[in-house]
PDB file of C-alpha atoms in Angstrom:
ATOM      1  CA  MET W1030     -92.132  90.988  45.915  1.00  0.00           C
ATOM      2  CA  LYS W1031     -93.089  87.751  44.264  1.00  0.00           C
ATOM      3  CA  ASN W1032     -90.756  84.819  44.436  1.00  0.00           C
ATOM      4  CA  VAL W1033     -89.274  84.443  41.010  1.00  0.00           C
ATOM      5  CA  LYS W1034     -86.312  83.449  39.752  1.00  0.00           C
ATOM      6  CA  GLY W1035     -83.415  86.256  39.458  1.00  0.00           C
ATOM      7  CA  GLN W1036     -82.187  84.520  35.837  1.00  0.00           C
ATOM      8  CA  ASP W1037     -86.082  85.002  34.544  1.00  0.00           C
ATOM      9  CA  VAL W1038     -86.248  88.326  35.544  1.00  0.00           C
ATOM     10  CA  LEU W1039     -82.737  89.221  34.089  1.00  0.00           C
ATOM     11  CA  LYS W1040     -83.675  87.706  30.575  1.00  0.00           C
ATOM     12  CA  ALA W1041     -87.083  89.409  30.625  1.00  0.00           C
ATOM     13  CA  LEU W1042     -85.216  92.848  31.694  1.00  0.00           C
ATOM     14  CA  ILE W1043     -82.451  92.316  28.843  1.00  0.00           C
ATOM     15  CA  ARG W1044     -85.399  91.493  26.250  1.00  0.00           C
ATOM     16  CA  ILE W1045     -87.276  94.987  26.817  1.00  0.00           C
ATOM     17  CA  LEU W1046     -83.790  96.943  27.010  1.00  0.00           C
ATOM     18  CA  ALA W1047     -82.591  95.028  23.997  1.00  0.00           C
ATOM     19  CA  THR W1048     -85.674  95.660  21.942  1.00  0.00           C
ATOM     20  CA  PRO W1049     -85.312  99.049  19.582  1.00  0.00           C
ATOM     21  CA  GLU W1050     -87.918 101.463  20.366  1.00  0.00           C
ATOM     22  CA  GLU W1051     -89.145 101.530  16.580  1.00  0.00           C
ATOM     23  CA  ILE W1052     -90.016  97.784  17.196  1.00  0.00           C
ATOM     24  CA  ILE W1053     -91.891  98.487  20.322  1.00  0.00           C
ATOM     25  CA  VAL W1054     -93.628 101.649  18.738  1.00  0.00           C
ATOM     26  CA  ARG W1055     -95.089  99.410  15.568  1.00  0.00           C
ATOM     27  CA  LYS W1056     -96.187  96.671  18.383  1.00  0.00           C
ATOM     28  CA  ALA W1057     -97.806  99.207  20.252  1.00  0.00           C
ATOM     29  CA  SER W1058     -99.549 100.353  17.028  1.00  0.00           C
ATOM     30  CA  THR W1059    -100.919  96.828  16.191  1.00  0.00           C
ATOM     31  CA  LEU W1060    -102.523  96.658  19.690  1.00  0.00           C
ATOM     32  CA  ALA W1061    -104.032 100.327  19.129  1.00  0.00           C
ATOM     33  CA  PRO W1062    -104.371 101.017  15.521  1.00  0.00           C
ATOM     34  CA  PRO W1063    -104.121 104.541  14.550  1.00  0.00           C
ATOM     35  CA  LYS W1064    -107.451 106.517  14.127  1.00  0.00           C
ATOM     36  CA  CYS W1065    -108.138 110.417  13.736  1.00  0.00           C
ATOM     37  CA  PRO W1066    -108.579 111.940  17.363  1.00  0.00           C
ATOM     38  CA  GLY W1067    -110.566 114.565  15.753  1.00  0.00           C
ATOM     39  CA  CYS W1068    -113.538 112.487  14.239  1.00  0.00           C
ATOM     40  CA  GLY W1069    -112.539 108.755  14.888  1.00  0.00           C
ATOM     41  CA  SER W1070    -112.199 107.697  11.155  1.00  0.00           C
ATOM     42  CA  GLY W1071    -109.744 105.145  10.229  1.00  0.00           C
ATOM     43  CA  SER W1072    -109.149 106.786   6.749  1.00  0.00           C
ATOM     44  CA  PHE W1073    -105.914 108.381   6.799  1.00  0.00           C
ATOM     45  CA  VAL W1074    -102.677 108.855   4.696  1.00  0.00           C
ATOM     46  CA  LYS W1075     -99.166 109.095   5.787  1.00  0.00           C
ATOM     47  CA  ILE W1076     -97.472 112.277   5.502  1.00  0.00           C
ATOM     48  CA  GLY W1077     -93.812 111.584   6.872  1.00  0.00           C
ATOM     49  CA  ASN W1078     -91.992 111.046  10.092  1.00  0.00           C
ATOM     50  CA  VAL W1079     -91.498 112.824  13.436  1.00  0.00           C
ATOM     51  CA  ILE W1080     -87.988 112.122  14.570  1.00  0.00           C
ATOM     52  CA  LYS W1081     -87.425 112.683  18.411  1.00  0.00           C
ATOM     53  CA  ALA W1082     -84.571 114.040  20.051  1.00  0.00           C
ATOM     54  CA  ASN W1083     -83.518 110.041  20.895  1.00  0.00           C
ATOM     55  CA  GLY W1084     -83.724 109.713  17.031  1.00  0.00           C
ATOM     56  CA  LEU W1085     -86.886 107.534  17.138  1.00  0.00           C
ATOM     57  CA  ARG W1086     -89.238 107.952  14.156  1.00  0.00           C
ATOM     58  CA  ILE W1087     -92.924 108.216  14.669  1.00  0.00           C
ATOM     59  CA  GLN W1088     -95.199 108.318  11.809  1.00  0.00           C
ATOM     60  CA  ARG W1089     -97.321 110.904  10.826  1.00  0.00           C
ATOM     61  CA  PHE W1090    -100.885 110.758   9.577  1.00  0.00           C
ATOM     62  CA  ARG W1091    -103.617 113.175   8.050  1.00  0.00           C
ATOM     63  CA  CYS W1092    -107.139 112.012   8.155  1.00  0.00           C
ATOM     64  CA  ARG W1093    -108.902 112.300   4.937  1.00  0.00           C
ATOM     65  CA  VAL W1094    -112.158 113.189   6.588  1.00  0.00           C
ATOM     66  CA  CYS W1095    -111.028 116.046   8.533  1.00  0.00           C
ATOM     67  CA  GLY W1096    -107.734 117.057   7.806  1.00  0.00           C
ATOM     68  CA  ARG W1097    -106.234 116.946  11.082  1.00  0.00           C
ATOM     69  CA  THR W1098    -102.730 115.479  11.653  1.00  0.00           C
ATOM     70  CA  PHE W1099    -101.547 112.843  14.244  1.00  0.00           C
ATOM     71  CA  THR W1100     -99.023 110.547  15.009  1.00  0.00           C
ATOM     72  CA  GLU W1101     -98.976 106.496  15.154  1.00  0.00           C
ATOM     73  CA  LEU W1102     -98.806 106.909  19.179  1.00  0.00           C
ATOM     74  CA  GLU W1103    -101.773 108.970  19.433  1.00  0.00           C
ATOM     75  CA  GLY W1104    -104.320 107.106  21.250  1.00  0.00           C
ATOM     76  CA  THR W1105    -102.016 104.665  23.157  1.00  0.00           C
ATOM     77  CA  PRO W1106    -100.682 105.250  26.270  1.00  0.00           C
ATOM     78  CA  LEU W1107     -96.852 105.465  25.096  1.00  0.00           C
ATOM     79  CA  LYS W1108     -97.842 109.208  23.578  1.00  0.00           C
ATOM     80  CA  GLY W1109     -95.756 111.553  25.165  1.00  0.00           C
ATOM     81  CA  LEU W1110     -93.253 109.228  26.793  1.00  0.00           C
ATOM     82  CA  HIS W1111     -89.937 110.303  26.368  1.00  0.00           C
ATOM     83  CA  ASN W1112     -88.173 107.068  27.013  1.00  0.00           C
ATOM     84  CA  ILE W1113     -90.652 104.038  26.236  1.00  0.00           C
ATOM     85  CA  ARG W1114     -88.052 101.329  27.116  1.00  0.00           C
ATOM     86  CA  PHE W1115     -88.077 102.981  30.848  1.00  0.00           C
ATOM     87  CA  ALA W1116     -92.041 102.621  30.882  1.00  0.00           C
ATOM     88  CA  LEU W1117     -92.011  98.800  29.664  1.00  0.00           C
ATOM     89  CA  VAL W1118     -89.030  98.121  32.891  1.00  0.00           C
ATOM     90  CA  VAL W1119     -91.640  99.654  35.039  1.00  0.00           C
ATOM     91  CA  ALA W1120     -94.652  98.091  33.802  1.00  0.00           C
ATOM     92  CA  TYR W1121     -92.700  94.633  34.073  1.00  0.00           C
ATOM     93  CA  LEU W1122     -91.519  95.693  37.640  1.00  0.00           C
ATOM     94  CA  PHE W1123     -94.922  96.794  38.930  1.00  0.00           C
ATOM     95  CA  LEU W1124     -97.342  94.464  37.134  1.00  0.00           C
ATOM     96  CA  CYS W1125     -95.480  91.222  37.365  1.00  0.00           C
ATOM     97  CA  LEU W1126     -93.023  91.309  40.218  1.00  0.00           C
ATOM     98  CA  GLY W1127     -95.322  93.612  42.243  1.00  0.00           C
ATOM     99  CA  VAL W1128     -92.209  96.029  43.249  1.00  0.00           C
ATOM    100  CA  GLU W1129     -93.360  99.023  44.905  1.00  0.00           C
ATOM    101  CA  PRO W1130     -92.952 102.518  42.899  1.00  0.00           C
ATOM    102  CA  ARG W1131     -90.512 103.349  45.878  1.00  0.00           C
ATOM    103  CA  ILE W1132     -87.914 100.704  45.292  1.00  0.00           C
ATOM    104  CA  VAL W1133     -88.393 101.177  41.437  1.00  0.00           C
ATOM    105  CA  ALA W1134     -87.485 104.504  41.552  1.00  0.00           C
ATOM    106  CA  LYS W1135     -84.168 103.885  44.003  1.00  0.00           C
ATOM    107  CA  ILE W1136     -83.088 100.877  41.623  1.00  0.00           C
ATOM    108  CA  THR W1137     -83.523 102.895  38.237  1.00  0.00           C
ATOM    109  CA  GLY W1138     -82.188 106.175  39.881  1.00  0.00           C
ATOM    110  CA  ARG W1139     -84.990 108.146  38.560  1.00  0.00           C
ATOM    111  CA  PRO W1140     -87.215 110.427  40.531  1.00  0.00           C
ATOM    112  CA  TYR W1141     -89.991 108.773  42.843  1.00  0.00           C
ATOM    113  CA  LEU W1142     -92.402 111.527  41.204  1.00  0.00           C
ATOM    114  CA  THR W1143     -91.648 110.231  37.736  1.00  0.00           C
ATOM    115  CA  VAL W1144     -92.290 106.628  38.547  1.00  0.00           C
ATOM    116  CA  MET W1145     -95.231 107.517  40.329  1.00  0.00           C
ATOM    117  CA  ARG W1146     -96.623 108.977  37.420  1.00  0.00           C
ATOM    118  CA  LEU W1147     -95.690 106.251  35.088  1.00  0.00           C
ATOM    119  CA  VAL W1148     -96.999 103.782  37.707  1.00  0.00           C
ATOM    120  CA  SER W1149    -100.589 106.001  37.317  1.00  0.00           C
ATOM    121  CA  ARG W1150    -100.534 105.485  33.531  1.00  0.00           C
ATOM    122  CA  ILE W1151     -99.857 101.591  33.961  1.00  0.00           C
ATOM    123  CA  ASN W1152    -102.776 101.357  36.436  1.00  0.00           C
ATOM    124  CA  GLU W1153    -104.929 103.147  34.005  1.00  0.00           C
ATOM    125  CA  ASN W1154    -103.615 101.100  31.199  1.00  0.00           C
ATOM    126  CA  GLU W1155    -103.088  97.482  32.715  1.00  0.00           C
ATOM    127  CA  LYS W1156    -104.507  95.628  29.660  1.00  0.00           C
ATOM    128  CA  PHE W1157    -102.821  97.538  27.296  1.00  0.00           C
ATOM    129  CA  PHE W1158     -99.227  97.190  28.907  1.00  0.00           C
ATOM    130  CA  LYS W1159     -99.544  93.509  29.387  1.00  0.00           C
ATOM    131  CA  GLU W1160    -100.607  92.945  26.089  1.00  0.00           C
ATOM    132  CA  LEU W1161     -97.574  94.788  25.046  1.00  0.00           C
ATOM    133  CA  LEU W1162     -95.364  93.106  27.205  1.00  0.00           C
ATOM    134  CA  ILE W1163     -96.781  89.707  25.681  1.00  0.00           C
ATOM    135  CA  ALA W1164     -96.212  90.783  22.070  1.00  0.00           C
ATOM    136  CA  MET W1165     -92.516  91.298  23.095  1.00  0.00           C
ATOM    137  CA  GLY W1166     -91.990  87.974  24.314  1.00  0.00           C
ATOM    138  CA  ILE W1167     -92.481  88.601  27.840  1.00  0.00           C
ATOM    139  CA  THR W1168     -94.621  85.810  29.603  1.00  0.00           C
ATOM    140  CA  PHE W1169     -96.401  86.295  32.980  1.00  0.00           C
ATOM    141  CA  GLY W1170     -96.234  82.897  34.574  1.00  0.00           C
ATOM    142  CA  ALA W1171     -98.445  81.699  37.324  1.00  0.00           C
ATOM    143  CA  ASP W1172     -96.539  84.071  40.067  1.00  0.00           C
ATOM    144  CA  CYS W1173     -97.120  87.243  38.119  1.00  0.00           C
ATOM    145  CA  HIS W1174    -100.138  89.266  39.087  1.00  0.00           C
ATOM    146  CA  ILE W1175    -101.474  93.039  38.557  1.00  0.00           C
ATOM    147  CA  LYS W1176    -102.343  95.164  41.426  1.00  0.00           C
TER     148      LYS W1176
END
């Protein structure tokens, strides 16, 4: 684990946890604008929302070219996640602080395999998660590293 000030870590974690998931989703969709997963077209119309169990509203679209429906999270690493904030906490702890997944699991009280699945998704999409954290105002200092 890197030598960083505990106060800075606490501020970053509070910022992640205090940000509503709707705002995180909107920032993620600006980083990876929605496009049709069927034909790759950027021509689509809004057709409503999907409301998840936690109350999060996800915009739905219908492609004007092929007619396929999809959500704004399609094509982002956040698709299929139940708790987006938890994924960002793991991304911050893992990417910036270099905390091992085993320790993240102990800190958060989540199963080790859950954390490992998230870490593998984060490793595959390092650039996306780093850009999303920066868009949320989390700065990556000189002590920060990517494994």
